[in-house]
Short mmCIF file of C-alpha atoms in Angstrom, two decimals:
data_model
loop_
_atom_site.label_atom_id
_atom_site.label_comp_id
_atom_site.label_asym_id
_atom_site.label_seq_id
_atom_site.Cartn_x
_atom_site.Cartn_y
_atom_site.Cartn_z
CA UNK A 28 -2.26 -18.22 52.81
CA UNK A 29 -4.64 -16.03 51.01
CA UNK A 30 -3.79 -16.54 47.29
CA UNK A 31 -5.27 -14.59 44.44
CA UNK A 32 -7.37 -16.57 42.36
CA UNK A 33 -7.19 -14.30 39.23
CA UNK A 34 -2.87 -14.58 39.52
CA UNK A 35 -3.63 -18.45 39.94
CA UNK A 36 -5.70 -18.58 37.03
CA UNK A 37 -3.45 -16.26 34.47
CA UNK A 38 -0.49 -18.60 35.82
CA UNK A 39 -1.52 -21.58 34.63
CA UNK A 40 -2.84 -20.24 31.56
CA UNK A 41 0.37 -18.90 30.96
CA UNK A 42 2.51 -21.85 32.29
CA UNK A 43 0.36 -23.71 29.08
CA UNK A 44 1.03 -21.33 27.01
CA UNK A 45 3.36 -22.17 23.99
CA UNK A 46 3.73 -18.47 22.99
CA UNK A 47 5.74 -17.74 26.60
CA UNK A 48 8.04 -20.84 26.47
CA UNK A 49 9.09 -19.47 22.48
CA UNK A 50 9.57 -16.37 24.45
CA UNK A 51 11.94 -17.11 26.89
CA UNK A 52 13.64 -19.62 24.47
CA UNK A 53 14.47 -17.03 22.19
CA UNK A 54 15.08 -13.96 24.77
CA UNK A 55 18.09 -16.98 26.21
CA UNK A 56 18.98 -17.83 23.27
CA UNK A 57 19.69 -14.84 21.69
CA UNK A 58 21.46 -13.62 25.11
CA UNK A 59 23.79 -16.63 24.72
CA UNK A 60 24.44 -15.80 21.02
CA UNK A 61 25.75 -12.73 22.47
CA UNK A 62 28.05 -13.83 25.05
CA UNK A 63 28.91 -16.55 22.53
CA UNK A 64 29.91 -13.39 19.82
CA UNK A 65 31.34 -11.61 22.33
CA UNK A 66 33.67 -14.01 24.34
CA UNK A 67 35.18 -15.92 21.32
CA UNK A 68 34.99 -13.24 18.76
CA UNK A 69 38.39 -11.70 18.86
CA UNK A 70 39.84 -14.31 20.77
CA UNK A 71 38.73 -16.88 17.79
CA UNK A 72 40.35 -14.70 15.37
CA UNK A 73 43.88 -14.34 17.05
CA UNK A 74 44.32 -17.30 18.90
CA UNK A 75 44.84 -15.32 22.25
CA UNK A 76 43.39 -13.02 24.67
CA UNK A 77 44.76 -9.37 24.32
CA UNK A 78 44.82 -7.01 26.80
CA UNK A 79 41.98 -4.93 25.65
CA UNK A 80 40.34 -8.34 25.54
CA UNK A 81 39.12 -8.14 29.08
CA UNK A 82 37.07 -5.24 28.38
CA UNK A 83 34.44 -7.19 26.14
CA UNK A 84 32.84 -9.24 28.69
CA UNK A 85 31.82 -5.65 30.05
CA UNK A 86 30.59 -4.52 26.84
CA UNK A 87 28.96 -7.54 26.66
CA UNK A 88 27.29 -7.38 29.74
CA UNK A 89 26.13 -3.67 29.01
CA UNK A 90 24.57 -5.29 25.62
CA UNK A 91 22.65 -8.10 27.34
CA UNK A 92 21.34 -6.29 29.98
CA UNK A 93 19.81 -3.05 27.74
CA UNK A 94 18.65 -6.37 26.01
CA UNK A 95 16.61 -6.78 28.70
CA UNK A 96 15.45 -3.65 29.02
CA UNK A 97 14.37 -3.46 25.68
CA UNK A 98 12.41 -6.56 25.58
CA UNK A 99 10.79 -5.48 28.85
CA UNK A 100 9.84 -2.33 27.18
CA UNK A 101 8.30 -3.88 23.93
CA UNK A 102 6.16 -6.83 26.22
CA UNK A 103 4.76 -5.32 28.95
CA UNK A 104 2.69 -2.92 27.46
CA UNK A 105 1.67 -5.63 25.21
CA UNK A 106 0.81 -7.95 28.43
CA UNK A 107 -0.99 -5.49 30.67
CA UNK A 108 -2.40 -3.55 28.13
CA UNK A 109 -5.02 -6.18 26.88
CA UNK A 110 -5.13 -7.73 31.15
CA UNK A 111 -8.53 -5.76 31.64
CA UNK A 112 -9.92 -5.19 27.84
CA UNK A 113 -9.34 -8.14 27.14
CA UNK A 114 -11.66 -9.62 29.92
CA UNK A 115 -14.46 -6.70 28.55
CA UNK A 116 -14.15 -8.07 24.59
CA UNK A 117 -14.33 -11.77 25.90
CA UNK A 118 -17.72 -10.20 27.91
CA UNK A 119 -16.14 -11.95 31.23
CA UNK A 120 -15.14 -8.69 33.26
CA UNK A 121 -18.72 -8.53 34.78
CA UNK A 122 -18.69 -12.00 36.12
CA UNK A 123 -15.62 -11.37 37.49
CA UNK A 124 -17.09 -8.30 39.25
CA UNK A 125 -19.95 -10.05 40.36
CA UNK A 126 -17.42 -12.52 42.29
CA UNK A 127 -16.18 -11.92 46.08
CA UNK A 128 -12.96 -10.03 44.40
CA UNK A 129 -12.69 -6.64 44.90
CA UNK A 130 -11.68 -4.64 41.83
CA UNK A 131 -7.88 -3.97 43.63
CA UNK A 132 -7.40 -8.02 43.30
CA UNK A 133 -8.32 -8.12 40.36
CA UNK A 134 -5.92 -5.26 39.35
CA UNK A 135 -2.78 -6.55 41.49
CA UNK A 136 -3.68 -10.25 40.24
CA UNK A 137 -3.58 -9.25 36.73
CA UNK A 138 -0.32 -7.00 37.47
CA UNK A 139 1.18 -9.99 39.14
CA UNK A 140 0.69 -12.45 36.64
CA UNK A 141 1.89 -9.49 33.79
CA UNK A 142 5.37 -10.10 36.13
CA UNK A 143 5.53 -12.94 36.44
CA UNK A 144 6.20 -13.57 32.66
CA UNK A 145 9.42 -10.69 33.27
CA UNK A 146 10.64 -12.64 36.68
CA UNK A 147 11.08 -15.85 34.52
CA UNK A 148 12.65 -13.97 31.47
CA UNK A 149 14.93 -12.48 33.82
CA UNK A 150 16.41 -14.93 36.13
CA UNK A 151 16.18 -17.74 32.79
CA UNK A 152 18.59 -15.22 31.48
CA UNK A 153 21.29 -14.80 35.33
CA UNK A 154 23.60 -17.67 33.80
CA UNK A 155 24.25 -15.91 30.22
CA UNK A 156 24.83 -12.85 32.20
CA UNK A 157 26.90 -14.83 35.17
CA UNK A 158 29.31 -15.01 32.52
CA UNK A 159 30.43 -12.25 33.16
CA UNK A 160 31.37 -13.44 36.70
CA UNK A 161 34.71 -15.50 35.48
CA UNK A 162 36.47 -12.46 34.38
CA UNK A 163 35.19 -10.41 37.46
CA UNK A 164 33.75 -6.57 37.51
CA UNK A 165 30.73 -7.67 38.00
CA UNK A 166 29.57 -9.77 41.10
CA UNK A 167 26.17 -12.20 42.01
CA UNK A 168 25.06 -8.90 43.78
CA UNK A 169 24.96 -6.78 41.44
CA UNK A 170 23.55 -9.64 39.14
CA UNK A 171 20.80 -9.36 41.70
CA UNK A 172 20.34 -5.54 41.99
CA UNK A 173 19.93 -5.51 38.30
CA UNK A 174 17.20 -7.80 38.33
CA UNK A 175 15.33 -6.05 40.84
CA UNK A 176 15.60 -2.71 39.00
CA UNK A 177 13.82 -4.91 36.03
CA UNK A 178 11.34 -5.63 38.25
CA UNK A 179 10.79 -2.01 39.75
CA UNK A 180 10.56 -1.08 36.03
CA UNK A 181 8.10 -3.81 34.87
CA UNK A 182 6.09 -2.67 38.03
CA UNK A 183 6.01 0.85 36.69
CA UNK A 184 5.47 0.25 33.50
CA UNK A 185 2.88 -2.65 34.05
CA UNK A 186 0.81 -0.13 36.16
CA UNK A 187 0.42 1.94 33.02
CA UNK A 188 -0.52 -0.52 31.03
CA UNK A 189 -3.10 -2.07 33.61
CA UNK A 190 -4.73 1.57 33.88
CA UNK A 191 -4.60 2.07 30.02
CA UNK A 192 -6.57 -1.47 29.75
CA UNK A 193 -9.24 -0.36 31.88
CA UNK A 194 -9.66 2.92 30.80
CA UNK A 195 -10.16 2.47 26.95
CA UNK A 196 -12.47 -0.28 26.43
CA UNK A 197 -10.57 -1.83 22.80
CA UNK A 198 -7.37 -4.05 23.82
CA UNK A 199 -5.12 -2.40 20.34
CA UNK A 200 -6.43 0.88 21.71
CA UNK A 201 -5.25 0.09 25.15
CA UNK A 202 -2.05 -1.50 24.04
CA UNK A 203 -1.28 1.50 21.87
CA UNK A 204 -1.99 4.33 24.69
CA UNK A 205 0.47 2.00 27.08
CA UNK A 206 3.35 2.85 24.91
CA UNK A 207 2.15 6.35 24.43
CA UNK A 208 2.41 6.79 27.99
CA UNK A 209 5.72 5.02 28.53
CA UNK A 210 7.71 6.92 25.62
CA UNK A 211 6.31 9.89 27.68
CA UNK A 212 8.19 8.74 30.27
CA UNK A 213 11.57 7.85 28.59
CA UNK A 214 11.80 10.17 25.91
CA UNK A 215 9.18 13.18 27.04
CA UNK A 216 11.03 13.79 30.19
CA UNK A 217 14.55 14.13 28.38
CA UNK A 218 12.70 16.07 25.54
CA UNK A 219 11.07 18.78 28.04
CA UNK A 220 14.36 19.11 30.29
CA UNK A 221 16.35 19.41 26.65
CA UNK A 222 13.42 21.86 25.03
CA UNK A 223 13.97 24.26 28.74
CA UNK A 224 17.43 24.13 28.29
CA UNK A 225 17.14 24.93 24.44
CA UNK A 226 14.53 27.90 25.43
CA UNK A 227 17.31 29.38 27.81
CA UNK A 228 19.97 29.17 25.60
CA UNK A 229 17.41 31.21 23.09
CA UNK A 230 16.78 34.18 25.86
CA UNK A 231 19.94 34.47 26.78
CA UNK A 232 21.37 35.19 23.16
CA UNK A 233 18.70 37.31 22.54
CA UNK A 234 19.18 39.38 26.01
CA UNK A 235 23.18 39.54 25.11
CA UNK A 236 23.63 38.18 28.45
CA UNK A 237 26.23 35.51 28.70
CA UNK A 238 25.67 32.86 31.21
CA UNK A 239 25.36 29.35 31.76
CA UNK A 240 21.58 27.95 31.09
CA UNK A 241 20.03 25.91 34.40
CA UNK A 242 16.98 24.35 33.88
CA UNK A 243 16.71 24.44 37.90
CA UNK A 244 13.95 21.37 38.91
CA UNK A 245 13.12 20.62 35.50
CA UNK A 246 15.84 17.97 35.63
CA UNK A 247 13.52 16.05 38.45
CA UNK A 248 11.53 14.65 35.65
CA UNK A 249 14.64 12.36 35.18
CA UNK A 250 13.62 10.98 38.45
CA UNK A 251 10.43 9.45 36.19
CA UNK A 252 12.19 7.70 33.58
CA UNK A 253 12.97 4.31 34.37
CA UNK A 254 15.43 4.35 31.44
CA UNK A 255 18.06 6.86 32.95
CA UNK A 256 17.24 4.94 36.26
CA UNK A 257 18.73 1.38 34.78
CA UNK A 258 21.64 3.50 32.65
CA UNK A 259 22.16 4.85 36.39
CA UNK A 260 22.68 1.27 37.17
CA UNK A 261 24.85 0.07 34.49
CA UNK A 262 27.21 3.17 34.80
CA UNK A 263 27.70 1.91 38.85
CA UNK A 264 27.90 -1.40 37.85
CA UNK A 265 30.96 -0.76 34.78
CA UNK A 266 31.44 2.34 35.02
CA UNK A 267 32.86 5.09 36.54
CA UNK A 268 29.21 5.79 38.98
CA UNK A 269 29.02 9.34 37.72
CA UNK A 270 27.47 9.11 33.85
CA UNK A 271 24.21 10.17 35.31
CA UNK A 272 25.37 13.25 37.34
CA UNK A 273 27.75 14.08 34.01
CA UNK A 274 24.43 13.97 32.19
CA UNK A 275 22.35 15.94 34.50
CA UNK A 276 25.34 19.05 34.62
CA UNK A 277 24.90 18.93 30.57
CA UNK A 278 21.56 20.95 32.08
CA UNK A 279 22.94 22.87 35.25
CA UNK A 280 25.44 22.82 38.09
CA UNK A 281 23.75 19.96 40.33
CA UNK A 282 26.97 18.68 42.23
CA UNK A 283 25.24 19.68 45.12
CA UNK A 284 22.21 18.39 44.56
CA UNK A 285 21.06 15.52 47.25
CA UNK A 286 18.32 14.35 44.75
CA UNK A 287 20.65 14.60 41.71
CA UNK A 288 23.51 12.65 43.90
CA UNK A 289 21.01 9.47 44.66
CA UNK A 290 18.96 10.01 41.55
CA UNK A 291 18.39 5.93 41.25
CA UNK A 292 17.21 4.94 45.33
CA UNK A 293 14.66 8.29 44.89
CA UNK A 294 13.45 7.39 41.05
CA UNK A 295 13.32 3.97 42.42
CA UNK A 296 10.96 5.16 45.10
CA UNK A 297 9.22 8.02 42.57
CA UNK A 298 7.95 5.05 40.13
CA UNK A 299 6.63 2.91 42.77
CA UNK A 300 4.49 5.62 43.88
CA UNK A 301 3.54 6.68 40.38
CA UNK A 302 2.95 2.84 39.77
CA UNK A 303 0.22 2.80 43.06
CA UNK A 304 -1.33 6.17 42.08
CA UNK A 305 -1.69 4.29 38.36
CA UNK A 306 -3.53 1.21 40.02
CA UNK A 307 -5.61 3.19 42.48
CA UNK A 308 -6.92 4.68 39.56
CA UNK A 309 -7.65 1.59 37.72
CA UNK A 310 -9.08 0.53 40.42
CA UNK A 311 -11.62 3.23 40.80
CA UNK A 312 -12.60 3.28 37.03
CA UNK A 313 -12.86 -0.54 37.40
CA UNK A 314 -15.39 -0.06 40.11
CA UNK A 315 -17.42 3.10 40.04
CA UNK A 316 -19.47 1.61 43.04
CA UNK A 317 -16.57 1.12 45.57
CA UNK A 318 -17.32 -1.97 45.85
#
């Protein structure tokens, strides 16, 4: 088996590393806190199970898991951000271009090892949310699918942070352009689809002409935000499998809409293609030459 060297190498660095074992310490152990809260709160205070009970291991599900998220969003950047620069300030890039690597194993070796550190964080954290599991709702599949979706977004949003790092030669510069990009992602896309909408609501009072605003293929930029794609998720997973469509009609009629309807396999498959354009243009900066 052909094995990347520079994967093998940032593996055992981080597999040494006491900064990653704090990491997933904490990540499980404030997960379990939750669960912990969550279970036993109302329960501890009276004595018994109500009803309405049974709906907090949901709720506490939906917490842990945009946990999860959240934490993926905040370290990733972080991670891949300073993979390349960081190689440039330590003045060890060009001896690793002068090796037998090409610069696209280089790239998907530091991208792998920038997952690996997610992979552990999120299957160390399956038995806080296999909680979950005893009260039922929620099964080892969907466990599963959700932690694939983490990955699919770590991929995407690693990618950006890989390309940042070798486009801007400063690692705080990198880092800081990585979450540029990725708030441009989760919160540009919703602001430009809300700002059309806004804009159409304006001509349309100022025409007289009453009608309901469509942004019209604006709303594909949702199909970029890996945010709406894991609250996509969630609302299959607990609830009722249409909060994303609901949100989408807040913009236009799209009940007919084929891309609208499976918004989360096709945003699934848009970021994965955004993520290889990302590293195929790290990889070119990287190497100028075409090595």
């Amino acid at each position: 088996m052909n094995r990347n060297p520079v994967f093998e190498k940032e593996i055992k660095r981080n597999t040494r590393s006491i900064r990653i074992s704090w990491i997933v310490f904490g990540c499980n152990l404030l997960l379990g806190g939750i669960a912990l809260i969550c279970f036993f709160g109302e329960s501890s205070v009276l004595g018994y199970m109500t009803p309405t009970s049974y709906t907090i291991p949901m709720r506490c599900y939906m917490l842990m898991a945009y946990l999860l998220f959240f934490l993926l969003l905040m370290a990733v950047p972080v991670i891949a951000g300073a993979s390349i620069s960081l190689e440039r300030e330590k003045r060890t890039l060009d001896l690793l271009l002068t090796t037998h690597l090409n610069p696209w194993r280089i790239i998907t070796g530091k991208l792998e090892a920038s997952l690996s550190i997610i992979f552990v964080i999120a299957f160390s954290a399956l038995p806080a949310l296999s909680l979950i599991m005893v009260f039922g709702g929620v099964g080892l599949a969907d466990l599963l699918i959700l932690v694939l979706i983490l990955l699919v977004s770590g991929v995407f949003i690693g990618s950006i942070g890989i390309c940042c790092s070798v486009f801007f030669r400063k690692t705080t510069v990198a880092t800081l352009m990585s979450y540029v990009i990725v708030l441009l992602f989760v919160v540009g896309t919703i602001g430009v689809v809300g700002l059309d909408y806004y804009l159409q609501v304006l001509r349309g009072q100022g025409t007289g002409l009453i009608e309901n605003p469509d942004v019209g293929a604006a709303i594909y930029l949702f199909l970029m935000n890996p945010f709406l794609t894991f609250f996509g998720l969630l609302s299959q997973q607990i609830g009722s499998g249409r909060e994303l469509i609901l949100l989408c009609n807040l913009f236009g009629d799209y009940e007919g809409d084929w891309l609208v309807q499976n918004m989360i396999p096709v945003s699934v498959a848009v970021q994965l293609l955004l993520s290889v354009l990302f590293l195929v243009l790290a990889g070119k900066k990287l190497n100028p030459m075409k090595k």
